XYZ file of C-alpha atoms in Angstrom:
649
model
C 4.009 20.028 -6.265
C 5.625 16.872 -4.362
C 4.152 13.904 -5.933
C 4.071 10.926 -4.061
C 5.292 7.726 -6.321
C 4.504 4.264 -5.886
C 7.914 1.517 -5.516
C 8.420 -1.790 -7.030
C 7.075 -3.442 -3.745
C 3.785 -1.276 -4.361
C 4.294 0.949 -1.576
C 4.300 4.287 -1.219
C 7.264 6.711 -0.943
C 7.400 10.409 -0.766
C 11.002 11.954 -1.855
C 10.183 15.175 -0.232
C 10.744 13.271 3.131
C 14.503 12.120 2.240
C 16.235 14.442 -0.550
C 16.442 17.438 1.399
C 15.934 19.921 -1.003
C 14.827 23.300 -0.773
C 12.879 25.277 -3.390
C 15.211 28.461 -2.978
C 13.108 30.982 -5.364
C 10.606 31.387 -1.989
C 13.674 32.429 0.429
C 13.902 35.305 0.834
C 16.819 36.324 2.903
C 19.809 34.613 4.956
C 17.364 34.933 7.996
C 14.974 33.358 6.577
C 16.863 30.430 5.416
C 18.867 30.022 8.681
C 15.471 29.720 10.242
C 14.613 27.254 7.626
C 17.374 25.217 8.479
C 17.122 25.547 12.237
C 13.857 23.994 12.419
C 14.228 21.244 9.649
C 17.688 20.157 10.383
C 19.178 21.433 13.857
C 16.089 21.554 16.213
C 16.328 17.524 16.272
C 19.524 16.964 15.410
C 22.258 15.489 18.228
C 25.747 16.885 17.954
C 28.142 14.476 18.190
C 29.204 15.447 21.577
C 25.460 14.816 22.567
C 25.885 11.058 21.298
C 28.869 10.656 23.117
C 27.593 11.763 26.029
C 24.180 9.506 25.684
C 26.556 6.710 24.709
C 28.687 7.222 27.643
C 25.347 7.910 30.271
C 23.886 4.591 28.894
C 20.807 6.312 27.133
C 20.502 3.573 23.884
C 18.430 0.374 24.856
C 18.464 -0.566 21.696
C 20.144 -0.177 18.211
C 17.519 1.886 16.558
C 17.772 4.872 18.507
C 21.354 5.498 17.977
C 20.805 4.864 14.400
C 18.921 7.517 14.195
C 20.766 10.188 16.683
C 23.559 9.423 14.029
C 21.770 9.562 10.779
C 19.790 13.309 12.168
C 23.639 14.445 13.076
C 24.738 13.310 9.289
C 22.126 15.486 7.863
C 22.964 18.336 10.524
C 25.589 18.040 9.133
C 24.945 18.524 5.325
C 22.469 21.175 6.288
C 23.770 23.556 4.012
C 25.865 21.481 1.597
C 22.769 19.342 0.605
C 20.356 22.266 0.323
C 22.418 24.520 -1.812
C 25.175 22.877 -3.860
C 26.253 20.076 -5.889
C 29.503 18.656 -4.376
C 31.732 17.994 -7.391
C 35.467 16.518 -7.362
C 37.777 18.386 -9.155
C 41.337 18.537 -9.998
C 43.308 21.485 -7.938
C 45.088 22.459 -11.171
C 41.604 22.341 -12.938
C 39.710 24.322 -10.492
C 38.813 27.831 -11.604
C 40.331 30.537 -9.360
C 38.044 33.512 -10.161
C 34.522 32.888 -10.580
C 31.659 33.818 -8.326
C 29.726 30.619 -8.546
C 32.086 28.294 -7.621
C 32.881 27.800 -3.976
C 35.427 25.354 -1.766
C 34.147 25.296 2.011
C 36.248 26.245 4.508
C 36.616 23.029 7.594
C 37.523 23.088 10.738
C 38.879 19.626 12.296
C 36.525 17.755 14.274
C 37.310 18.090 18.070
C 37.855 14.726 19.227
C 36.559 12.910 16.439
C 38.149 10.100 16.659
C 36.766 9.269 20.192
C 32.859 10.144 19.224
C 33.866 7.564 16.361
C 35.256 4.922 18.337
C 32.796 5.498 20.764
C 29.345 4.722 17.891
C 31.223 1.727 16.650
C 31.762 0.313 20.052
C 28.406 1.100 20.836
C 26.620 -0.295 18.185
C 28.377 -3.701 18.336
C 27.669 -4.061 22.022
C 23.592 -2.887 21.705
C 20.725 -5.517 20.835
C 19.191 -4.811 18.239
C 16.201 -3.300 18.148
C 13.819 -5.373 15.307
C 16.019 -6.809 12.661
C 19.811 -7.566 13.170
C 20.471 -8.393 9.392
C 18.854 -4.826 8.527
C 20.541 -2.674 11.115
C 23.457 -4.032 10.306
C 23.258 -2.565 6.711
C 21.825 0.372 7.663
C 24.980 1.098 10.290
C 27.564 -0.117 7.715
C 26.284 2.745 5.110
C 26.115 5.335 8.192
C 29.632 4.564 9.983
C 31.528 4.946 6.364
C 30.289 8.312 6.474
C 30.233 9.276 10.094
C 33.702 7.255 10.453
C 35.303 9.121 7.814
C 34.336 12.482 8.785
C 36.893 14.943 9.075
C 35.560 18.061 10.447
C 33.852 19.922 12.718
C 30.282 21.027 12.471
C 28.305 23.038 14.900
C 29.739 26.228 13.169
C 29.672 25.891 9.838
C 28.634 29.498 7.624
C 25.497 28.973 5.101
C 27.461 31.424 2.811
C 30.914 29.352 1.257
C 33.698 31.156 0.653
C 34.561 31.228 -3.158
C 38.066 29.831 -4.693
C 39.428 33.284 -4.397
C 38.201 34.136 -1.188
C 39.796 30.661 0.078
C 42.882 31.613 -0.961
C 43.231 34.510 0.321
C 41.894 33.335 4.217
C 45.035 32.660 6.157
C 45.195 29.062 7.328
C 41.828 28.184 5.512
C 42.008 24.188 5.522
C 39.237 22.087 2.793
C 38.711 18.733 1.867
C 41.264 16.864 -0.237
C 41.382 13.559 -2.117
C 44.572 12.445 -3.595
C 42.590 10.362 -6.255
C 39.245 10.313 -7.410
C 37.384 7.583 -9.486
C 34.579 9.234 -11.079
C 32.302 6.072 -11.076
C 32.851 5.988 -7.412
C 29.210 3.374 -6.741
C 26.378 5.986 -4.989
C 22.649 5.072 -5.177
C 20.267 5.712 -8.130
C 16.820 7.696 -7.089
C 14.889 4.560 -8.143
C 17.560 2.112 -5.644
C 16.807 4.463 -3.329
C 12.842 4.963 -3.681
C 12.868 0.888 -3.995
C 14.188 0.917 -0.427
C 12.409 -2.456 1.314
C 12.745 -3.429 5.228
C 9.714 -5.111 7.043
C 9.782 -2.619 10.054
C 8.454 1.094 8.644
C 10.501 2.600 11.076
C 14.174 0.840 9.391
C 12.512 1.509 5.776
C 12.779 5.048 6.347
C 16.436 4.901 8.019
C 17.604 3.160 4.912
C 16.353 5.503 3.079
C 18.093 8.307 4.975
C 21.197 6.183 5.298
C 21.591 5.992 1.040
C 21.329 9.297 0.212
C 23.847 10.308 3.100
C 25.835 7.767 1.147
C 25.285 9.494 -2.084
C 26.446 13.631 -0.263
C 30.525 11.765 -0.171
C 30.826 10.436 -3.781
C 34.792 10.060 -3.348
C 37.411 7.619 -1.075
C 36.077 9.027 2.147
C 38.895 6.739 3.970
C 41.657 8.692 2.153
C 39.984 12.433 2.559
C 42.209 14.894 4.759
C 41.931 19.057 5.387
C 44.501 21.185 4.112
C 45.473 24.405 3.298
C 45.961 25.275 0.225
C 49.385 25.683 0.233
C 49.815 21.466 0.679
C 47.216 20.747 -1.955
C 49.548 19.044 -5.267
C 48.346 19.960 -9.102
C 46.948 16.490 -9.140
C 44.966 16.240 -5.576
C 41.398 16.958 -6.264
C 39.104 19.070 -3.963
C 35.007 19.144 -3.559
C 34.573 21.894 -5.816
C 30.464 23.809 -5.216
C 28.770 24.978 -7.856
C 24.832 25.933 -6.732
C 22.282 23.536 -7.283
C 20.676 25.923 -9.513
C 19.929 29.377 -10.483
C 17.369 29.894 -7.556
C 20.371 29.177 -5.378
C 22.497 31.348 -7.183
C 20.097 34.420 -7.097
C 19.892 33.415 -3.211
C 23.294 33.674 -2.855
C 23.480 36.783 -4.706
C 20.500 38.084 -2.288
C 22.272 36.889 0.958
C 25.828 38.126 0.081
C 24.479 41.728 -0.651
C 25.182 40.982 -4.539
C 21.580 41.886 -5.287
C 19.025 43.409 -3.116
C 16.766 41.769 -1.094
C 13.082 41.478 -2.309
C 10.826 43.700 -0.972
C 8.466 43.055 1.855
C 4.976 43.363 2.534
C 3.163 47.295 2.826
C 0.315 46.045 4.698
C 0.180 46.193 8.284
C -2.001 44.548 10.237
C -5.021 46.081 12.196
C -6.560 44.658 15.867
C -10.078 42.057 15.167
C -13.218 43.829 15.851
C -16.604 42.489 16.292
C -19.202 42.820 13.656
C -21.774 45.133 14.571
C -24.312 42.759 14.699
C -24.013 38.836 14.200
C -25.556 37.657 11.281
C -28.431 34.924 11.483
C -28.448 31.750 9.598
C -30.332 31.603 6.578
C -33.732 29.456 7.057
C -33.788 28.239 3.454
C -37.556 27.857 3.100
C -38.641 31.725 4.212
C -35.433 32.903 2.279
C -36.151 31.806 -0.852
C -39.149 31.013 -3.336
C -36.958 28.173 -4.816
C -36.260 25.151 -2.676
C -33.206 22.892 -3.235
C -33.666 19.154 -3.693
C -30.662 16.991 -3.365
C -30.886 14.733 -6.489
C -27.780 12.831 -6.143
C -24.247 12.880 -4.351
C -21.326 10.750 -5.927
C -18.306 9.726 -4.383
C -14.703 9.710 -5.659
C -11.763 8.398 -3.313
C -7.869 8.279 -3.756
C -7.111 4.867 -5.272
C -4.327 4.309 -3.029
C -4.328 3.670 0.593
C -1.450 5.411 2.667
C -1.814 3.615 6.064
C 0.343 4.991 9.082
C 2.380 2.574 8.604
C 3.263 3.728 5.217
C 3.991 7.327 6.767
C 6.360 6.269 9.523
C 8.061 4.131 6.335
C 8.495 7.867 5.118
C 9.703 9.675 8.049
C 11.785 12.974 7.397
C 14.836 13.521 9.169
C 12.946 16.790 10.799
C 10.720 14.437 12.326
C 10.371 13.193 16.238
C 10.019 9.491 16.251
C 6.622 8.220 16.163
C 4.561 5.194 15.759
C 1.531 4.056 13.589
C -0.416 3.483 16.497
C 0.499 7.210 18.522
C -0.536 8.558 14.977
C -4.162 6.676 15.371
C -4.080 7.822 18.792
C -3.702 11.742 18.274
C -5.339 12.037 15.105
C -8.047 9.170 14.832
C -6.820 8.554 11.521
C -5.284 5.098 10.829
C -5.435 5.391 6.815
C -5.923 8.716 3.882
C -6.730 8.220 0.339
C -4.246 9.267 -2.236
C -4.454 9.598 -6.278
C -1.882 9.343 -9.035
C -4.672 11.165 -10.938
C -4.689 14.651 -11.505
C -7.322 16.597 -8.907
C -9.475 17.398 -12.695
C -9.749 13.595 -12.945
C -11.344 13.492 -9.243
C -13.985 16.014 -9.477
C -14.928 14.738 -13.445
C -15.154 11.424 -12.358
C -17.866 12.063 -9.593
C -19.379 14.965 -11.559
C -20.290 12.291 -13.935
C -21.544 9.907 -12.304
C -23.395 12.340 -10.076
C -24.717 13.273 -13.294
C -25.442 10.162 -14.325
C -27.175 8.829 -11.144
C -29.588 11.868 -11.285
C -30.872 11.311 -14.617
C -29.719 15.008 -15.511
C -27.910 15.742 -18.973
C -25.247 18.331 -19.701
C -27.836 20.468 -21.304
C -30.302 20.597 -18.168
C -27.222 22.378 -16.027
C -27.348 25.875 -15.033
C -24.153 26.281 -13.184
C -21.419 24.873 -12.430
C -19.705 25.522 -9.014
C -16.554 23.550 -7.701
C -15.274 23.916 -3.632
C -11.613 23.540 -3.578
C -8.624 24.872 -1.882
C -6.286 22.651 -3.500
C -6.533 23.567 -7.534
C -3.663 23.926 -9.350
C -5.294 24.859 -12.050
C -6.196 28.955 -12.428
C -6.564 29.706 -16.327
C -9.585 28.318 -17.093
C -10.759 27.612 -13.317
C -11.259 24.180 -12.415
C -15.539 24.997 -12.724
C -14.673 26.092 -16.122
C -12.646 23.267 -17.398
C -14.777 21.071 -15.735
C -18.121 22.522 -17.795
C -16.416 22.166 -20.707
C -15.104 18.652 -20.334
C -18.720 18.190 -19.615
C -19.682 19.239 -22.737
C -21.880 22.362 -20.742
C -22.214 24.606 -23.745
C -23.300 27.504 -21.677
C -23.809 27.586 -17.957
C -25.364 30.938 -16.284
C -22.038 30.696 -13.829
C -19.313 28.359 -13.187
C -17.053 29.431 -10.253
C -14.575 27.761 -7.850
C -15.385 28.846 -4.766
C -12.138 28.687 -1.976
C -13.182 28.123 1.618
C -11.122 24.988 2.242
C -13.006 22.921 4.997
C -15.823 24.991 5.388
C -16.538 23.745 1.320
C -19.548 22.351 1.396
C -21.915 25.341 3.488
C -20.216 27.786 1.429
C -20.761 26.017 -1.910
C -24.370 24.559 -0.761
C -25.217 28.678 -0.318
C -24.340 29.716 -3.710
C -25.836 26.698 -5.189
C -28.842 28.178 -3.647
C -28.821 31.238 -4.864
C -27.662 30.034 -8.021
C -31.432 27.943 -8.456
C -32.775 31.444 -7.651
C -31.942 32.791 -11.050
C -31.338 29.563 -12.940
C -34.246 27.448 -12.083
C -32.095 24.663 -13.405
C -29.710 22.017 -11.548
C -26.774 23.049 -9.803
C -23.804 20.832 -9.754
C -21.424 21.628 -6.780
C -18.575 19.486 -6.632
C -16.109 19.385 -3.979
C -13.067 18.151 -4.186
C -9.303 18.238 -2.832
C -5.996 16.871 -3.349
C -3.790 17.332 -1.252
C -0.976 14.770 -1.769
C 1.241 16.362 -3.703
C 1.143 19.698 -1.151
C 2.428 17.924 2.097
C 5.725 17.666 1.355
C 8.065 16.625 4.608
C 5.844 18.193 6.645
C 4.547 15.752 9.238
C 1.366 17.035 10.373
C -0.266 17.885 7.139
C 0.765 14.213 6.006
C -0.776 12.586 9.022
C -3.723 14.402 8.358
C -4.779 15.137 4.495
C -5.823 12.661 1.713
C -7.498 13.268 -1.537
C -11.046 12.813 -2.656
C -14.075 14.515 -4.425
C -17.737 14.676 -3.718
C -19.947 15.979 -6.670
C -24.197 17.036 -5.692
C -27.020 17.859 -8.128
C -29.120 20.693 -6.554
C -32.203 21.020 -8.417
C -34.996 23.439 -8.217
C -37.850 21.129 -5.971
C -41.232 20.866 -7.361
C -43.574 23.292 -6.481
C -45.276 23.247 -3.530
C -42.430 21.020 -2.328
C -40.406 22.003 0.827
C -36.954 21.506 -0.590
C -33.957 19.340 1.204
C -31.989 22.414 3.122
C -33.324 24.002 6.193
C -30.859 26.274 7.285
C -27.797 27.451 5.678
C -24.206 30.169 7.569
C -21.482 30.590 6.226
C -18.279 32.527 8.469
C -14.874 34.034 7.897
C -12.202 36.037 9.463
C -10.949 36.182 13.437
C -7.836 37.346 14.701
C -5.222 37.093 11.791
C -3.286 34.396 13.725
C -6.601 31.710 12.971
C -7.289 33.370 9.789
C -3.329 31.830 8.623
C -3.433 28.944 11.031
C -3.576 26.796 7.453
C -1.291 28.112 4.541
C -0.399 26.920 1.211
C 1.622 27.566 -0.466
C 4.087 28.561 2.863
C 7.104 29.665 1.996
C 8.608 29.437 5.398
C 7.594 25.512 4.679
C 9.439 25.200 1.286
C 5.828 26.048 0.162
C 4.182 22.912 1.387
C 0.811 23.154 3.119
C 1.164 23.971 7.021
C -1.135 23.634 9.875
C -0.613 25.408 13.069
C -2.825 23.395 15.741
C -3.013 25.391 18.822
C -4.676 28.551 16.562
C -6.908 26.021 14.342
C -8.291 24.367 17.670
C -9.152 27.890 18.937
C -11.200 28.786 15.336
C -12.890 25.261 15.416
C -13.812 25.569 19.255
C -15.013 29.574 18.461
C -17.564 28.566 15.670
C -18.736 25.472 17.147
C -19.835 27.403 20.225
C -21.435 29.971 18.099
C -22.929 27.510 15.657
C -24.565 25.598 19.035
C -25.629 28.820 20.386
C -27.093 29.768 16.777
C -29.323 26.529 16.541
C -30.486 26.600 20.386
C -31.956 29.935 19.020
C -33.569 28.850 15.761
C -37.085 27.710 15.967
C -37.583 23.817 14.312
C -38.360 22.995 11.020
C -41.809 22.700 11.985
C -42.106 26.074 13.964
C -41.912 24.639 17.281
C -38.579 23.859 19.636
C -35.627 24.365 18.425
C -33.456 23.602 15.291
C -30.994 21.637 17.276
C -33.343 19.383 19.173
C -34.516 18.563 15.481
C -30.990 17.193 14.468
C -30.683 13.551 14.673
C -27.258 13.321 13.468
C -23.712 15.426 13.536
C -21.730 15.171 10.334
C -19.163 17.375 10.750
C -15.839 18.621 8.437
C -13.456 15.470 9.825
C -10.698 17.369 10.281
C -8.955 15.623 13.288
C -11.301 12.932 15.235
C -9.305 13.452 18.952
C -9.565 17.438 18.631
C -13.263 17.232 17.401
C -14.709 14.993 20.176
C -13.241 17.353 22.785
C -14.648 20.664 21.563
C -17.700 18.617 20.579
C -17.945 17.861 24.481
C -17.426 20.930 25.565
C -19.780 22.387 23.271
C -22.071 20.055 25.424
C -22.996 17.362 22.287
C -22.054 13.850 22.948
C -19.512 11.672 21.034
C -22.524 9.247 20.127
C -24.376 12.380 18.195
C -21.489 12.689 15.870
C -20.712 10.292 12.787
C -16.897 9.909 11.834
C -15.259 8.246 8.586
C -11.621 10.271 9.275
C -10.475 6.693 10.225
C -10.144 5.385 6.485
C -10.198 8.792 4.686
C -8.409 11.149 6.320
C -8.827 15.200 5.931
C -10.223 15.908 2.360
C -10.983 19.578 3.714
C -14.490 20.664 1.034
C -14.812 17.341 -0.059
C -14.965 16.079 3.982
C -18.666 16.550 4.727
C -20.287 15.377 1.462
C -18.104 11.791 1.742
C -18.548 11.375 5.145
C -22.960 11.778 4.536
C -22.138 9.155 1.776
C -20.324 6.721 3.962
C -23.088 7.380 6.765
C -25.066 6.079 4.641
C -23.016 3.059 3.267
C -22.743 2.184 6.807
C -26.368 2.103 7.824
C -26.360 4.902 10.398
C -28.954 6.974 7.981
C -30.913 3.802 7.068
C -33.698 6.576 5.812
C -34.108 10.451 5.642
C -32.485 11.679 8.463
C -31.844 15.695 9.798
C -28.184 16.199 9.601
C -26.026 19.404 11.217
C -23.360 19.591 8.692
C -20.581 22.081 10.401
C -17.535 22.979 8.793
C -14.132 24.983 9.764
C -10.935 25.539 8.545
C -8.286 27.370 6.917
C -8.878 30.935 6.459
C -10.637 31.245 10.078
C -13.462 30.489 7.829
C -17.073 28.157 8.992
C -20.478 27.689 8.271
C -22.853 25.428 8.145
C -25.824 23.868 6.527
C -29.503 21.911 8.459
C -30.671 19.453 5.619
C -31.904 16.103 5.158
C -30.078 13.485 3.766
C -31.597 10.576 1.894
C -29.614 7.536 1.157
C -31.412 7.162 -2.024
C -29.833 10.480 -3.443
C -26.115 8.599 -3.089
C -24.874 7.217 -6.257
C -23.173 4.189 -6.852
C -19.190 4.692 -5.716
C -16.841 5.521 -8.208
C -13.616 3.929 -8.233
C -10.446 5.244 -9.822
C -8.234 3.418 -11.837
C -5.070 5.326 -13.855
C -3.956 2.523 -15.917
C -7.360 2.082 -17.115
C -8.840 3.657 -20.572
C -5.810 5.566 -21.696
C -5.405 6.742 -17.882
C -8.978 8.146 -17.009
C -11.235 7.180 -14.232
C -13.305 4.189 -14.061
C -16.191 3.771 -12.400
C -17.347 0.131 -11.042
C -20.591 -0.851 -8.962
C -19.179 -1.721 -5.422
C -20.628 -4.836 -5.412
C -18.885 -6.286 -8.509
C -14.889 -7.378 -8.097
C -13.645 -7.217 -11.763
C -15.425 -4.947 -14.025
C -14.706 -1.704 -14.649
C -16.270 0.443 -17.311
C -14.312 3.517 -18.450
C -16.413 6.965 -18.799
C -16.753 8.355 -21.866
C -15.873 4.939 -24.159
């Protein structure tokens, strides 16, 4: 988990983006980790050669830009350093000689150094600046004592360090040297550095990036010089590293052949074949004696608003520049929810008041069933903590059910089937959190928020027709859409990946089919069809810009389809529910109204589910509040400013 935290200027910061750190018990091999490193610190990195040359071809308009070709070199540059080791000054005569965990890297002088350096200082004092002179002043001032200073060459530098003994004995080896060393040499506390303020996002995140290069040199980098070891006095000291932890050091033991490597997968992978016939939707009221009656849907959103502008503020160093508004303009989003809260707190605070709205107790419930993808919690499921927080005695089942975006038709089925055998209310909450999962990895982060939706499903009365009309539910495809979405990744330092071009071809598969399935099914009423019956699209709002072109080609039009993903963001299960919510808030179902709910996502799976939604059924919104009773939810009537009235008191 990567928590985001919340600054003294009430912003939000995410130290994944900045620290570089790697979580080294998921690495397998040196292959592996090169690759690692390749991608998140060399693909969009400049050498320096390539700044002098951009320099010297005129390429920088501006300040900014160079800034940042020299601040992605500086982190090139610690690539391995940062990710592995603590860098620790140490007395030559004090250094041990003989153990395996401590290393001295061997440096190579930096081919014409000193006219790349010149070159960025001249530079920078000749270019305009780009936003804020004051600011990129500071930020170049903590860059160039770095970049100035630097002694030694980079583009070849091993992952593996040589150890004390091993430096000794390498002919001509040459390492860093300081003749003295103050060991409160000034480097930047995490909480300076989270605390980071600039008006532009764009020179927030460089000063971020520009401390904690600050903090990889914690010596006189104007005195530093390479030498062998045979010019190194008792007194000099030298940047002894010792691994960063024991992950590192079983890495290193794993890479150097000191241990074997971990075994790899036994499966192998066979070709996708058709089913042998496609499975029809389920048409709820033939299907089933029971009918399902919506009772009430409540509605739990992140308390905190990341904006774009607070996730260019956050750039990573892996990242290719880009703006708040290019953001808007590939993913429709402008703003995600995020919680402080723990993703328990989300789905008990609108269980409750969905609870609450419909007039149901904890005694009436027969099961409990919660759509997630993003649970931490295993032992006792999320359903079954959640039924006993509750106060749920005894439910016939409570189950998480995992089918990510596709959430709500899969947990709307088994809810379903569930009042078969029950007879009793149902409550299916969905809910996701997905915050803490993103890491420095830019498209999840432009894309995912957290929220929770909770429904009461209750047997209707008899003779009643019920609320659903037609219920599908998908999975599988080719194995490259079935892990276009993984978390945890490992070759992502376990943070949750998306791979575009394979999701667009699973979203643009089963919204075909789903079209081609309701064209097919008769109307609720027996005559036409079930999709010239729908009056309105709510789909899974998993990226507005993608959805609107496979929409169109799926021949529906953009006016058919209702969208909130431009103040909420991805919340996968918990998507569809919100976004019938806010189409109600907003007036666009102004009275029962035929909804096509679709849903697709990770794990190649889909489905769907015909029903009619009834702004009655949606509870007043609940609003979350951590400082609040002891650090549980709240929940507030929209409509009043200042109170807030903690569950459970």
């Amino acid at each position: 988990m990567k928590p985001f935290v919340v600054n003294s200027h009430d912003r939000l910061v995410f130290p994944a983006n900045f620290l570089g750190e790697l979580d080294f018990s998921v690495i397998d091999d040196l292959e592996q980790f090169t690759a690692i490193v390749g991608r998140d610190f060399e693909s969009k990195a400049p050498t320096g050669t390539d700044i002098l040359e951009r320099i010297t071809a005129g390429k920088y308009e501006s300040r900014f830009a160079l800034l940042r070709d020299v601040s992605q070199n500086l982190f090139w540059v610690n690539r391995y350093s940062m990710t592995m080791f603590e860098k620790r000054p140490t007395r030559w005569r004090d250094l041990p000689r003989h153990r395996g965990d401590v290393f001295l890297p061997t440096l190579t002088p930096w081919q014409d150094g000193d006219k790349k350096i010149r070159a960025v200082r001249d530079a920078f004092a000749t270019l305009p600046a780009t936003w804020d002179d004051a600011a990129e002043q500071k930020i170049f001032d903590l860059l160039f004592d770095v970049f100035g200073n630097r002694r030694h060459h980079a583009t070849e530098l091993p992952a593996l360090k040589p150890t004390v003994q091993e430096f000794l004995t390498t002919p001509g080896a040459q390492t860093w040297v300081v003749p003295h060393h103050d060991p409160d040499y000034p480097v930047f506390s995490f909480n300076e550095i989270v605390d980071a303020d600039a008006d532009r996002p764009e020179l927030e995140a460089l000063t971020r990036w520009a401390m904690v290069l600050h903090n990889q040199y914690p010596w006189d980098r104007a005195a530093t010089e390479l030498r062998t070891a045979d010019r190194i006095g008792d007194d000099d000291y030298v940047i002894a590293f010792h691994p960063r932890n024991r992950d590192v050091e079983a890495f290193l033991d794993r890479a150097s052949g000191a241990r074997p490597a971990r075994r790899g997968r036994i499966s192998t992978q066979a070709d996708a074949v058709e089913p042998e016939a496609p499975l029809p939707p389920v048409r709820v009221r033939e299907a089933f004696r029971v009918q399902p009656k919506i009772e009430a849907v409540a509605v739990a959103r992140g308390e905190h608003v990341c904006a774009n502008d607070d996730v260019v503020r956050n750039a990573s160093f892996s990242w290719s520049p880009m703006s708040a508004e290019e953001i808007s303009t590939k993913t429709g989003i402008d703003q995600r929810r995020y919680t402080e809260l723990d993703i328990e707190d989300l789905a008990w605070a609108a269980a409750v008041r969905a609870l609450e709205h419909s007039g149901r107790t904890a005694a009436e419930i027969g099961a409990v069933l919660v759509a997630t993808c993003t649970s931490e919690r295993l032992i006792p499921s999320l359903s079954t903590w959640l039924s006993g927080q509750l106060g749920i005695l005894q439910t016939h089942c409570s189950a998480d059910i995992v089918a990510a975006c596709a959430g709500l038709p899969y947990g709307l089925s088994e809810a379903v089937r569930q009042l078969q055998e029950v007879q009793r209310p149902v409550l299916l909450v969905c809910v996701e959190k997905f915050s803490d999962k993103i890491g420095s990895v830019r498209t999840s982060r432009m894309i995912f928020g957290d929220g929770a939706a909770a429904m009461v499903v209750a047997p209707a009365a008899e003779g009643e027709p019920g609320d659903v009309d037609l219920l599908q539910t998908y999975a599988s495809g080719p194995a490259s859409q079935v892990n276009s979405i993984i978390w945890p990744n490992p070759e992502f330092d376990n943070d949750i990946t998306v791979y575009g071009p394979e999701v667009k071809a699973l979203v643009a598969r089963y919204l075909a089919q789903m079209i081609s399935e309701l064209g097919e099914q008769a109307g609720p009423d027996g005559t036409g069809t079930m999709l010239d019956a729908i009056e309105l699209i709510v789909p899974h709002q998993a990226n507005k810009t993608m959805i609107l072109q496979l929409a169109a080609k799926a021949g529906l039009s953009a006016d058919q389809l209702y969208f909130n993903i431009e103040t909420m963001g991805n919340v996968s299960a918990a998507s569809i529910p919100i976004a019938m919510f806010d189409a109600c808030a907003d007036g666009v179902v102004a009275g029962r109204k035929r909804v096509f709910a679709p849903g697709f996502g990770a794990g190649a799976v889909g489905g769907y589910a015909v029903l009619e939604v009834d702004p009655a059924v949606m509870a007043p919104e609940v609003f979350l509040d951590p400082a609040a009773a002891g650090g549980a939810p709240v929940a507030a009537a929209p409509t009043t400013d200042d109170v807030r009235i903690a569950f459970g008191e």
